[in-house]
Short mmCIF file of C-alpha atoms in Angstrom, two decimals:
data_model
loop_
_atom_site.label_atom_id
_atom_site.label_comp_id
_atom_site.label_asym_id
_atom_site.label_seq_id
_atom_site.Cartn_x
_atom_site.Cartn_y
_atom_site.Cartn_z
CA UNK N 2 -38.22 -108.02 73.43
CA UNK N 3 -37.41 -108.72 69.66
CA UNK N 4 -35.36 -106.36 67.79
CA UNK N 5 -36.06 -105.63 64.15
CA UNK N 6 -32.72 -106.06 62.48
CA UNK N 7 -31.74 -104.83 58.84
CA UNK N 8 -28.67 -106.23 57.47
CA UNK N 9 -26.35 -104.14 55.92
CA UNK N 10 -26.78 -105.35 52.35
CA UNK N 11 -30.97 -105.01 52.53
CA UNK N 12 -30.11 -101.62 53.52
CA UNK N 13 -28.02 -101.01 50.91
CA UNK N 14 -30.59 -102.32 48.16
CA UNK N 15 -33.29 -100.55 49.97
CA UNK N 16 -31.48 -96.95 49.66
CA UNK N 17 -30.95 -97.35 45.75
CA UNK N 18 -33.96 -98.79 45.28
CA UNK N 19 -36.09 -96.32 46.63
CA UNK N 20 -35.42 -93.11 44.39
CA UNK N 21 -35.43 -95.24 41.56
CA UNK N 22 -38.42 -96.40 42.12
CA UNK N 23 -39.82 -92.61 42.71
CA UNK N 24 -38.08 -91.49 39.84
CA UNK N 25 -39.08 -94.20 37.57
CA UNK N 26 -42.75 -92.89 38.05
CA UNK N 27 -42.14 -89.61 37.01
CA UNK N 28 -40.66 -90.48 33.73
CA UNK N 29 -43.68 -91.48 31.90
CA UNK N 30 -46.93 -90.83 31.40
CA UNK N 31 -49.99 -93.27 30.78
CA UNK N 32 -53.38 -91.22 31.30
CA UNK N 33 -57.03 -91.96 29.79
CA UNK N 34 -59.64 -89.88 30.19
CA UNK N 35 -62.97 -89.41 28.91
CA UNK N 36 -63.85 -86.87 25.77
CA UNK N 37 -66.05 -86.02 23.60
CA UNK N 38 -66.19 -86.58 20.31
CA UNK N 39 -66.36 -83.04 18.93
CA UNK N 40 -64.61 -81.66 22.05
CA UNK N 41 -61.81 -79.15 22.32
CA UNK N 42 -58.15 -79.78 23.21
CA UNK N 43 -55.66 -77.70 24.68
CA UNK N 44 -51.94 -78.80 24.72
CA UNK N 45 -49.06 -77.16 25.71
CA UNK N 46 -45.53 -77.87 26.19
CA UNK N 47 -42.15 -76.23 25.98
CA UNK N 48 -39.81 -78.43 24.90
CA UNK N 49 -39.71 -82.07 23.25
CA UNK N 50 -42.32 -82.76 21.57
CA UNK N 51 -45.99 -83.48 20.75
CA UNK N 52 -47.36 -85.43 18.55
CA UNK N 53 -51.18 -85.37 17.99
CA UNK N 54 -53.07 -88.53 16.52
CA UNK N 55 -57.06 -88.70 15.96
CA UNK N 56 -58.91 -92.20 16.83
CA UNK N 57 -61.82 -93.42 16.94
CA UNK N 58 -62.70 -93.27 20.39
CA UNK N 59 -64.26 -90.76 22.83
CA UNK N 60 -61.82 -90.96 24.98
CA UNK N 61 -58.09 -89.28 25.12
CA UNK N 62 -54.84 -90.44 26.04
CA UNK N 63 -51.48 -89.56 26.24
CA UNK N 64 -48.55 -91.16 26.56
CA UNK N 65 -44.91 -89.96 26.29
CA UNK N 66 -41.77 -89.28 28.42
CA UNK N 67 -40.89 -86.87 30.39
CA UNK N 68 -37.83 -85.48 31.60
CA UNK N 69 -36.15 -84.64 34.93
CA UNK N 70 -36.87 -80.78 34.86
CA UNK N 71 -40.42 -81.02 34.47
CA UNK N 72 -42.39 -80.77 36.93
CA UNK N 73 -45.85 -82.65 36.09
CA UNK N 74 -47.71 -83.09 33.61
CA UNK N 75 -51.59 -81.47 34.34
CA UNK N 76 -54.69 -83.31 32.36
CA UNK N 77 -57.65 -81.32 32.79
CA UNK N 78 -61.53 -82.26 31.54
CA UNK N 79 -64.06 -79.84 31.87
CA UNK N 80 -67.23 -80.50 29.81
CA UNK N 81 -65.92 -80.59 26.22
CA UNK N 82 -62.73 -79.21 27.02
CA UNK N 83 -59.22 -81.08 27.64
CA UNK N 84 -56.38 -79.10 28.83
CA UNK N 85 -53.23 -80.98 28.89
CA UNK N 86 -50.22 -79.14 30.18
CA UNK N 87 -46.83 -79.56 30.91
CA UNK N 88 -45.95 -78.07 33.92
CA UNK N 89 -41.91 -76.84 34.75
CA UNK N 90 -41.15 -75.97 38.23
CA UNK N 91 -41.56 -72.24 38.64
CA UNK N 92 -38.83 -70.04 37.69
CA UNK N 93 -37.11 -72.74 35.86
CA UNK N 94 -34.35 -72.14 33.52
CA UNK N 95 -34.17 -75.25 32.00
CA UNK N 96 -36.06 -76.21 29.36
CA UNK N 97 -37.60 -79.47 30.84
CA UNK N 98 -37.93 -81.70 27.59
CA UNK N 99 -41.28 -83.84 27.63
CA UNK N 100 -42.12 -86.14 24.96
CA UNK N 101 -46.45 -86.85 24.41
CA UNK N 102 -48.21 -89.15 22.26
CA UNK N 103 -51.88 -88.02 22.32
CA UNK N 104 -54.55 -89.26 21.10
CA UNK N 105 -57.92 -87.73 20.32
CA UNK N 106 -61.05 -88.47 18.90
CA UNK N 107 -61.01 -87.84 15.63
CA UNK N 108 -63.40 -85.14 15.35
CA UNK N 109 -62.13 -82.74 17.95
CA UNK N 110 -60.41 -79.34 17.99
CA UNK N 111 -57.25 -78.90 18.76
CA UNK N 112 -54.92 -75.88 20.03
CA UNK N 113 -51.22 -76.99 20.14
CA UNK N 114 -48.71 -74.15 21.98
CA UNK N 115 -45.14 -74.84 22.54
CA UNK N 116 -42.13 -73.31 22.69
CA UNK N 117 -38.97 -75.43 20.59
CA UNK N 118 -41.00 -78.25 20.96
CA UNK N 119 -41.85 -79.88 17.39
CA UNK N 120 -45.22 -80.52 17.06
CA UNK N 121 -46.89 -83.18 14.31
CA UNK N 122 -50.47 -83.81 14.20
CA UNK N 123 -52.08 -86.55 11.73
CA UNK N 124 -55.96 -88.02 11.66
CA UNK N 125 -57.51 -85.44 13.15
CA UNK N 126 -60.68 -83.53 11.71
CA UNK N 127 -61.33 -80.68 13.38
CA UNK N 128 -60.05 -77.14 13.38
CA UNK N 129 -56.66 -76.92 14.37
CA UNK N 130 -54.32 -74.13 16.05
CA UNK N 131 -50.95 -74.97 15.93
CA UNK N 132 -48.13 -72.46 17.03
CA UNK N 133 -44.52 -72.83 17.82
CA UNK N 134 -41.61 -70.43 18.15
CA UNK N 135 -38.44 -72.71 16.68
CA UNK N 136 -40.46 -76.50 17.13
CA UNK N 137 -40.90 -77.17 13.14
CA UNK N 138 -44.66 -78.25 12.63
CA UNK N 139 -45.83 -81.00 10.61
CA UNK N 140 -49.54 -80.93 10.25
CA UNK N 141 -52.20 -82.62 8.22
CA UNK N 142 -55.21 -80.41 8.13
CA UNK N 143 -58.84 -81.15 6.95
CA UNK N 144 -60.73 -78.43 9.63
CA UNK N 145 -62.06 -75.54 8.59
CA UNK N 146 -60.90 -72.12 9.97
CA UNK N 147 -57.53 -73.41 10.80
CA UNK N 148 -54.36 -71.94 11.98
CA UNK N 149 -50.62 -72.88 11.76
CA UNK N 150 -48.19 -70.68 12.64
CA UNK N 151 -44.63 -70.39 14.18
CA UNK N 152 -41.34 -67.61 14.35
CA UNK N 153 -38.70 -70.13 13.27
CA UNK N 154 -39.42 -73.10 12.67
CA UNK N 155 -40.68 -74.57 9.40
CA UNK N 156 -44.02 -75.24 8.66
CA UNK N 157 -45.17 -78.69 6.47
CA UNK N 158 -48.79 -78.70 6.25
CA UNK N 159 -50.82 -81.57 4.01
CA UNK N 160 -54.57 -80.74 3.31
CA UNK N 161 -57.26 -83.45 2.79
CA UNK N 162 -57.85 -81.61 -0.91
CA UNK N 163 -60.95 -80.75 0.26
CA UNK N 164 -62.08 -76.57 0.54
CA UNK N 165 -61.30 -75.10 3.95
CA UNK N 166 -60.34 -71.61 5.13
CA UNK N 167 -56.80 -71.48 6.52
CA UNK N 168 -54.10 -69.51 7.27
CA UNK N 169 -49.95 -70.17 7.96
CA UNK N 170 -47.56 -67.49 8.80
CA UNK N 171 -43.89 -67.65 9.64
CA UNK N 172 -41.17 -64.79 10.65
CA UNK N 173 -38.45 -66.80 9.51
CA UNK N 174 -39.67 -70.61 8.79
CA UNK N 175 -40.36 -72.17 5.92
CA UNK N 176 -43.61 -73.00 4.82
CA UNK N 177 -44.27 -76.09 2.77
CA UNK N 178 -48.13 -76.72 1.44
CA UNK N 179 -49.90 -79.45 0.18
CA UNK N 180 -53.22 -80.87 -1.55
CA UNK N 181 -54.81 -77.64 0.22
CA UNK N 182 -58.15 -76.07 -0.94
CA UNK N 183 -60.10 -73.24 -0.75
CA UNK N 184 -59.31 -69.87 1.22
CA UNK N 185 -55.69 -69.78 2.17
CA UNK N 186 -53.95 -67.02 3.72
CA UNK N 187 -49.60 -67.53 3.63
CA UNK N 188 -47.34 -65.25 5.17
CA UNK N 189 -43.43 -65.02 5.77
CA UNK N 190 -41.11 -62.56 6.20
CA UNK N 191 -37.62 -64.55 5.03
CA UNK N 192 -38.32 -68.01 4.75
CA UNK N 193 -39.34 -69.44 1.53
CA UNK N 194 -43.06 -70.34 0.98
CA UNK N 195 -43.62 -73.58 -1.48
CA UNK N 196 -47.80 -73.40 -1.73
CA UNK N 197 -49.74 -76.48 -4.11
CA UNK N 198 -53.45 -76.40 -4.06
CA UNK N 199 -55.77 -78.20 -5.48
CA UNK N 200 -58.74 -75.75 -6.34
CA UNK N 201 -58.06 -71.99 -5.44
CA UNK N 202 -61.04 -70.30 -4.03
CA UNK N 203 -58.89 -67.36 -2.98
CA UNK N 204 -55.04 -67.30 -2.11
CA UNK N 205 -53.88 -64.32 -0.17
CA UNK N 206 -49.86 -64.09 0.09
CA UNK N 207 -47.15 -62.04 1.54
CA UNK N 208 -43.62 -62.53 1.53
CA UNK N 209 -40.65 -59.96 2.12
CA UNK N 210 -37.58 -61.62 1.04
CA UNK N 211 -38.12 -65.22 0.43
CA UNK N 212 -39.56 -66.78 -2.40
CA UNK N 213 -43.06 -67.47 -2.87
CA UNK N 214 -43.78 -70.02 -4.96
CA UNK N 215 -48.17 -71.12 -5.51
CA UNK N 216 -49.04 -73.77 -7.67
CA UNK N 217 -53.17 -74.61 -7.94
CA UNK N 218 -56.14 -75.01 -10.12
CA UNK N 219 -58.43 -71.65 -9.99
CA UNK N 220 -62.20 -71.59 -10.05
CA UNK N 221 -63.54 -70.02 -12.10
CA UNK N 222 -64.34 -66.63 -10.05
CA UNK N 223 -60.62 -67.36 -7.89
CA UNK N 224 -58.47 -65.01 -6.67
CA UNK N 225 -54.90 -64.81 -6.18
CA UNK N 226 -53.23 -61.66 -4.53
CA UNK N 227 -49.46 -61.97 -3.45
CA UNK N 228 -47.49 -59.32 -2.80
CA UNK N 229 -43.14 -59.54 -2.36
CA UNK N 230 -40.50 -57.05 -1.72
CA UNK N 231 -37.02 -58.26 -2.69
CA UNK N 232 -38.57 -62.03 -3.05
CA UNK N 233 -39.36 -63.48 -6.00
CA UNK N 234 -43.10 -64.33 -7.04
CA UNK N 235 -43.52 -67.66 -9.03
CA UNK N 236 -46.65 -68.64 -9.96
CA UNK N 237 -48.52 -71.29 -11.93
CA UNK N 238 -51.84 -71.45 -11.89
CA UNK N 239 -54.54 -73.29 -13.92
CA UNK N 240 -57.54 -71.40 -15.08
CA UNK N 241 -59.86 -73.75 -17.27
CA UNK N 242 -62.25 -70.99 -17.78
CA UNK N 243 -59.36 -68.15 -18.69
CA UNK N 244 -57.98 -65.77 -16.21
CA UNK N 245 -57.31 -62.46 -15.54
CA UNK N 246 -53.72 -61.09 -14.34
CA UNK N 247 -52.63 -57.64 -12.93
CA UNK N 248 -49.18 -57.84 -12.38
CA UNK N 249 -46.77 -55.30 -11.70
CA UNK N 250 -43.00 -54.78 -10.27
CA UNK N 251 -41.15 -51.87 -9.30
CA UNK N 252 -37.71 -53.09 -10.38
CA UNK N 253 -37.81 -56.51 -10.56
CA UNK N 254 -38.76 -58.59 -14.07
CA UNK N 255 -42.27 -60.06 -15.06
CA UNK N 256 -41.42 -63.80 -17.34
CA UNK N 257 -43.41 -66.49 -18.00
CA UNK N 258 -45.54 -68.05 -20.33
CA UNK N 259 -48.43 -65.38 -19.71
CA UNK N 260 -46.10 -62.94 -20.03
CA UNK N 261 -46.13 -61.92 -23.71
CA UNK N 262 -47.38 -57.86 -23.46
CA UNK N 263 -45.05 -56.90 -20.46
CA UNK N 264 -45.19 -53.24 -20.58
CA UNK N 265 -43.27 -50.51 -19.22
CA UNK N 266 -45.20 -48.67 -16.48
CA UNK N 267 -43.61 -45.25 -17.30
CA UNK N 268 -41.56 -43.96 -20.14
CA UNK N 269 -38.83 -42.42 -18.06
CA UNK N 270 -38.92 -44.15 -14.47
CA UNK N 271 -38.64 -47.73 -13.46
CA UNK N 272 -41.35 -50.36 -13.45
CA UNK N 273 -43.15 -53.03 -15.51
CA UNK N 274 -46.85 -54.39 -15.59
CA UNK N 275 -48.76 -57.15 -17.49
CA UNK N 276 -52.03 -56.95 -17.64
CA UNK N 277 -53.74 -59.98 -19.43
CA UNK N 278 -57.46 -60.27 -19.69
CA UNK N 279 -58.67 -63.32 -21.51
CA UNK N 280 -61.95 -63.53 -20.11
CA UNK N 281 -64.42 -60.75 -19.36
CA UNK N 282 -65.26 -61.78 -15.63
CA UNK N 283 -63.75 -64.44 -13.69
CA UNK N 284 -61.03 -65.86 -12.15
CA UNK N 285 -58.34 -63.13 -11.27
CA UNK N 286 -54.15 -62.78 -10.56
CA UNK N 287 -52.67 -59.76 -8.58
CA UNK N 288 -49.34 -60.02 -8.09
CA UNK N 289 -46.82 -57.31 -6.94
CA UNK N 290 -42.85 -56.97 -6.12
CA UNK N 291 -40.81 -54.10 -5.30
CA UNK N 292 -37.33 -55.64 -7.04
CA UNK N 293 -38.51 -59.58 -6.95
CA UNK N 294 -38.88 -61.08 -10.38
CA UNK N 295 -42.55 -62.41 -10.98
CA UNK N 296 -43.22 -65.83 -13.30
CA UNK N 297 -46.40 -66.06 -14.12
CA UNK N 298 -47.93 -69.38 -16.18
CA UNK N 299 -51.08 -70.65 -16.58
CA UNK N 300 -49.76 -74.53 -17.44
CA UNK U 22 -63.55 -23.31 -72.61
CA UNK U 23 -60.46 -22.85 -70.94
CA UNK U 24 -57.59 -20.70 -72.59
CA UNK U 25 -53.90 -21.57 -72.91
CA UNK U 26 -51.83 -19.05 -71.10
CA UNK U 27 -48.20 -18.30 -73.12
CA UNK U 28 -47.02 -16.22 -70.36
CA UNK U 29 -46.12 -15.90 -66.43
CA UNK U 30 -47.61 -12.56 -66.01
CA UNK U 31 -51.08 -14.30 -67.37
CA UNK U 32 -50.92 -16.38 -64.25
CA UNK U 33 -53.60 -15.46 -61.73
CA UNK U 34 -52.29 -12.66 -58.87
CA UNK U 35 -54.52 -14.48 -55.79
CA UNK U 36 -56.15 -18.21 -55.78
CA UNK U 37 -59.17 -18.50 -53.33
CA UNK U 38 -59.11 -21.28 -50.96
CA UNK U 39 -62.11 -23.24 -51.07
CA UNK U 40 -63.07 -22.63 -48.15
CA UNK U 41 -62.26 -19.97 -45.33
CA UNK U 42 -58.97 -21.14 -43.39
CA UNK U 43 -58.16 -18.27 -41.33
CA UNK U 44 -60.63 -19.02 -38.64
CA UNK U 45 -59.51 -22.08 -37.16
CA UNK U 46 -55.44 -20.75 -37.95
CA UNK U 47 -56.26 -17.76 -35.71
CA UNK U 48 -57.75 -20.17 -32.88
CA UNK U 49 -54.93 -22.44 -33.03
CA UNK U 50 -52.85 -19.10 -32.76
CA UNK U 51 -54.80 -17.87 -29.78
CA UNK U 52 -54.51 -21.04 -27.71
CA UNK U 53 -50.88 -20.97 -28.14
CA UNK U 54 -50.88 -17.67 -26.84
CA UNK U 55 -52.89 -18.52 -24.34
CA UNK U 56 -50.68 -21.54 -23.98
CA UNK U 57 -47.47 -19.25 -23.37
CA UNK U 58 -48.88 -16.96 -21.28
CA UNK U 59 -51.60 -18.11 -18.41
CA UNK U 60 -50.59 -22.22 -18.79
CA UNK U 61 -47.09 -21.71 -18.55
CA UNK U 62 -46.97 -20.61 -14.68
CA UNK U 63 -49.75 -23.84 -14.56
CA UNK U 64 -47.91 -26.39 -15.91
CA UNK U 65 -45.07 -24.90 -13.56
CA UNK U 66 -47.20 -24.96 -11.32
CA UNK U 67 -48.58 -28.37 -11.67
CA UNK U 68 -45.27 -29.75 -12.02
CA UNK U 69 -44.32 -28.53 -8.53
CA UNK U 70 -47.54 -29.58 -7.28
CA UNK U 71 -47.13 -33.36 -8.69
CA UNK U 72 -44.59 -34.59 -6.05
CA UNK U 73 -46.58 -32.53 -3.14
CA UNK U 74 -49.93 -34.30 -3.73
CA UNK U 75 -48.36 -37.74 -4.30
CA UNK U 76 -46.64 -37.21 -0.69
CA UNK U 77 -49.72 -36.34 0.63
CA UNK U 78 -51.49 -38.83 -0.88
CA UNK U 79 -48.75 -41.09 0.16
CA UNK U 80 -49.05 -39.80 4.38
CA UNK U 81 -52.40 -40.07 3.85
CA UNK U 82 -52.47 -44.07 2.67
CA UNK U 83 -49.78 -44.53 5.37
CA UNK U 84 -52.00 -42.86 8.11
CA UNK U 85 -55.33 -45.58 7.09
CA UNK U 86 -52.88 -48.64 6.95
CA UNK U 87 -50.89 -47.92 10.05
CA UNK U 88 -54.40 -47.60 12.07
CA UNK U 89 -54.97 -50.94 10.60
CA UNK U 90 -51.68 -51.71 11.72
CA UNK U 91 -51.97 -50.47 15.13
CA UNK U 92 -54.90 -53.31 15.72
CA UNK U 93 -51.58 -55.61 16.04
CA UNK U 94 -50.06 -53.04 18.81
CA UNK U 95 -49.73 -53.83 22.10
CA UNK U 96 -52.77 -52.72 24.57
CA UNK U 97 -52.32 -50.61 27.74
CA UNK U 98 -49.05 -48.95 29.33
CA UNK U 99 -46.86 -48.03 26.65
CA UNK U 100 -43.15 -47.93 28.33
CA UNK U 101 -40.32 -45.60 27.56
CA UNK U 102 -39.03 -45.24 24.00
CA UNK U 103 -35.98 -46.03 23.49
CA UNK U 104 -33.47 -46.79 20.02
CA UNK U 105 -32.88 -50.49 19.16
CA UNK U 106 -30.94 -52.10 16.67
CA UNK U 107 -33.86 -52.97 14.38
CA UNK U 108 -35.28 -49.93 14.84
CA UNK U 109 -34.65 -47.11 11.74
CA UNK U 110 -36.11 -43.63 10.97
CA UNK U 111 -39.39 -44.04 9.39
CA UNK U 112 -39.82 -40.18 8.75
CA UNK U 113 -42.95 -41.18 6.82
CA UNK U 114 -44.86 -42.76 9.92
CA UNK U 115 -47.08 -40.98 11.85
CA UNK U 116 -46.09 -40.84 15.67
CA UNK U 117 -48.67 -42.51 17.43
CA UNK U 118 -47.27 -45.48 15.30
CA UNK U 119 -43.72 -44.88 15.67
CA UNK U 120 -44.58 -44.77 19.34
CA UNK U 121 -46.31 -48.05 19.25
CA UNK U 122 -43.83 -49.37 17.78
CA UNK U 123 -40.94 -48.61 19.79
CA UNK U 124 -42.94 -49.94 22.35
CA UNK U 125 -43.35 -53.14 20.83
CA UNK U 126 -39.15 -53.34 19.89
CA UNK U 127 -38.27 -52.88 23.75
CA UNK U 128 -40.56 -56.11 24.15
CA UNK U 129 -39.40 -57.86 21.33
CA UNK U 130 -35.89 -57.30 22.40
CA UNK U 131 -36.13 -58.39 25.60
CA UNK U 132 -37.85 -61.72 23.96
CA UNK U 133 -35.31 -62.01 21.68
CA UNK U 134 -32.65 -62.21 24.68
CA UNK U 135 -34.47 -64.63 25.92
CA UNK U 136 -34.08 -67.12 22.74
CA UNK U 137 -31.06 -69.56 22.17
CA UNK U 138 -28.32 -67.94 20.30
CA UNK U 139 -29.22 -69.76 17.17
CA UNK U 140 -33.12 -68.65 17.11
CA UNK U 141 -32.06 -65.37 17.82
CA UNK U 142 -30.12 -64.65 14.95
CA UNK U 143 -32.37 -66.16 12.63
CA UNK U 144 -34.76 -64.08 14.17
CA UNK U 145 -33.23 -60.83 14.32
CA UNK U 146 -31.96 -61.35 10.87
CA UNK U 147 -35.65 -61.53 9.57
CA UNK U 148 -36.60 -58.67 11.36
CA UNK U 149 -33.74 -56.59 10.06
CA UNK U 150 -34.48 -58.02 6.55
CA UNK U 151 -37.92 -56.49 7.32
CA UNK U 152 -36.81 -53.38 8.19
CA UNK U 153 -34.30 -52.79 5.87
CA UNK U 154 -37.04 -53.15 3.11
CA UNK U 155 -39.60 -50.64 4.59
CA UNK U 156 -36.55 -48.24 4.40
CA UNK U 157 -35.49 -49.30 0.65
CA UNK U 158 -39.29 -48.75 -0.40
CA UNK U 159 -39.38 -45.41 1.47
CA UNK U 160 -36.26 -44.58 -0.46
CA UNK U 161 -37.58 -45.26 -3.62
CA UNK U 162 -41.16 -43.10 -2.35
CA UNK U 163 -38.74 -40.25 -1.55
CA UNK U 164 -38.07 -40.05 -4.98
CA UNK U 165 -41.47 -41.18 -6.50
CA UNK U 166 -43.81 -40.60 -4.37
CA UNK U 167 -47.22 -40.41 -6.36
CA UNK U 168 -46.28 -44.20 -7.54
CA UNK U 169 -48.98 -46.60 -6.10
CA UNK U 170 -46.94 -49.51 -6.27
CA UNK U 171 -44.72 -48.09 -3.61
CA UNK U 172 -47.01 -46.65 -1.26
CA UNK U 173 -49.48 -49.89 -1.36
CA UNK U 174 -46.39 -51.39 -0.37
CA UNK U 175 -45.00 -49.54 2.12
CA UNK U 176 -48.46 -49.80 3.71
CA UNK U 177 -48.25 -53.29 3.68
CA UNK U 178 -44.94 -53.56 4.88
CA UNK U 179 -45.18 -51.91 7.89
CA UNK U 180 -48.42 -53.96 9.01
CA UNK U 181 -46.09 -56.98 8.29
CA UNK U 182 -43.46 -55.09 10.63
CA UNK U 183 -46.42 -54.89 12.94
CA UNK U 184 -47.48 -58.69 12.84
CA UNK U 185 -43.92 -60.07 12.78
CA UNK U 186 -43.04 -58.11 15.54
CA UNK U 187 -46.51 -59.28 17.50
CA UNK U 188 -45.60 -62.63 16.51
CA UNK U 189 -42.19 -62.79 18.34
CA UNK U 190 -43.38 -60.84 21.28
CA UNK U 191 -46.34 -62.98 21.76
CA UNK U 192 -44.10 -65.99 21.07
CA UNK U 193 -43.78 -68.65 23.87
CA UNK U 194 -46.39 -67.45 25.85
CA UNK U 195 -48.70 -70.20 27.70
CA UNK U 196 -52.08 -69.50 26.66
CA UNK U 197 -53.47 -72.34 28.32
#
């Protein structure tokens, strides 16, 4: 009868070894799977990050890191739809940091959702939906209909400088816009908003206390209506054809090199207003504060 | 041919307008009269009804925004309402939406307790910044309240309340 012997030292290398070797597949992630190229994809993750890159093949994969307190990662296809999740053990209080590279045909939709994750997303086409809560976002957009939005982190978006519809929103982020075009829709409550477009078919902006600051070329029927509270409203705006302004602040000051007939709004009570008409119908600038100081130039 | 008079007593006693004057002095006498006596309690009265209309007016503009507002509300069981920090008095809103909104603060807190220390605050202090100018622009209502400036923006501002407060409730949740 032979007896299987394990010497002491095999043993030894044997017990490291082995969770090593079970944790060491956990830690990253190397998946491909088939898409289509005007598909829709789903990612979420709480913390880390995810970054998003479009390529030129129908298929997707992601790559990345993932840490100790997560507990998979779950890649999903169904028909044109990709849902890749990142999975924490239920009732987890950690935050279980995962770190994805993912690549997507070009063309496809995306819908990004994490937590303090920071999320970037460059190359890709489609319509996006970005969200965070305090992961910053860095974003170049070219889809129509597209959506960036987060509570507290800041928001850099680049547009392709092409027309799109799209709208960013932040509680208390900044938000930092380029090359846009087209229909834009800004929002923030405290954080400052820094908007340059190329040409404005209509600007819609909000901001309570920080300062909102658009810079674009208006077409000739454009609109721009932004409305502050204690923020300041700065705005320069290029209007071949002429413009249009209705401006008007409760407290605040109206400057600027449109603003040459600032007029009181009422002989005894606070209040100022500019109204400016240099051409008889076309492009048009609303603009209102309640004690934010409004610039207003057309160079 | 004219003659040259020597003497004061020569002069003319009366010297006819050319035309008829009294006519449109007596109307411009009679609408002053009528000015002092029927306008008067008018123009009282319109004066005290200025600030009454523009309220109305005002609660009236609040009411259409805050259903537009109430599209951001939460849907189904409304829970207990209770005071928060954020929360003020908005004596202007109507109650369904203070309701609503109360509702939404007891979520919002309890999200907010759930964020690191440094989100929070940054948070909060938005949300208070919020607040605090809904309140300064129903201040400045209180004591103008026909001006549209204000009441398009106190509108607005509470939908923002609305949406910002949405925001951070919905924040964080796993849609997919």
């Amino acid at each position: 009868m032979s007896v299987f012997v394990i010497r002491p030292v095999t043993a030894l290398w044997i017990l490291v070894a082995l969770p090593i070797a079970a944790s060491g597949s956990e830690d990253t992630i190397d998946r491909t799977v088939a898409a289509q190229a005007q598909g829709e994809v789903q990612i979420s993750n709480v913390s880390g990050t995810v970054d998003v890159r479009g390529w030129d093949r129908n298929e997707i994969k992601v790559t990345g890191d993932i840490g100790e307190d997560v507990e998979r990662v779950d890649i999903e296809t169904n028909g044109g739809r990709t849902v890749i999740k990142v999975v924490l053990p239920r009732g987890s209080s950690h935050d279980g940091d995962a770190t994805l590279e993912i690549q997507v045909p070009r063309m496809s939709s995306i819908e990004v959702s994490a937590v303090s994750a920071d999320v970037s997303s460059r190359g890709v086409l489609g319509t996006q939906r970005i969200k965070t809560v305090s992961g910053e976002i860095s974003a170049d957009v070219a889809g129509d209909n597209s959506e960036v939005r987060s509570v507290s982190g800041d928001i850099t978006v680049r547009g392709a400088g092409k027309p799109i519809a799209l709208r960013v929103s932040s509680v208390s982020g900044n938000i930092d816009l380029a090359n846009a075009a087209g229909k834009l829709d800004a929002v923030t409550v405290s954080g400052d908003a820094r908007l340059q477009m190329a040409d404005i078919n209509e600007v819609r902006g909000r901001s309570t206390s920080g300062t909102f600051d658009l810079r674009g070329k208006l077409t000739h029927d454009g609109r721009v209506d932004v409305e502050a509270v204690s923020g300041d409203i700065r705005l320069r705006l290029a209007a071949a054809e002429g413009l249009s302004t209705e401006i008007e602040s409760f407290s605040g000051d109206i400057h600027g090199c449109l603003a040459t007939s600032v007029e009181r709004v009422s002989k005894y009570g606070p209040g100022v207003r500019l109204t400016v008409r240099t051409v008889e119908a076309g492009a048009l600038v609303r603009a209102k504060t309640l004690s934010g100081d409004i610039e207003i130039c057309d160079k | 041919m004219n003659r040259r008079l020597t003497r004061v007593d020569e002069l003319k006693r009366d010297i006819p307008p050319g035309r008829d004057l009294w006519p449109a002095i007596s109307a411009a006498i009679e609408a002053d009269k009528a000015a002092a006596d029927a306008p008067p309690s008018m123009a009282r009265r319109r004066a005290a009804w200025l600030p009454a209309v523009g309220l109305a007016a005002a609660v009236g503009l609040v009411a259409i925004g805050v259903l537009i507002g109430l599209s951001f509300a939460p849907q189904g069981a409304t829970p207990p309402v209770v005071k928060t920090q954020t929360g003020g008095s908005p004596e202007m809103m109507p109650a369904a939406y203070r309701n609503q909104r109360d509702a939404l603060l007891i979520e919002v807190q309890a999200k907010l307790s759930s964020m690191p220390e440094v989100e929070r605050k940054k948070v909060a202090s938005s949300l208070a910044t919020l607040r605090r100018s809904i309140d300064e622009i129903e201040a400045a209502l209180g004591r103008d309240p026909a001006n549209a400036l204000l009441q398009e923006l106190f509108v607005s501002s509470c939908q923002e309340e609305m949406r910002a407060l949405t925001a951070v409730r919905d924040s964080g949740s796993q849609e997919t």
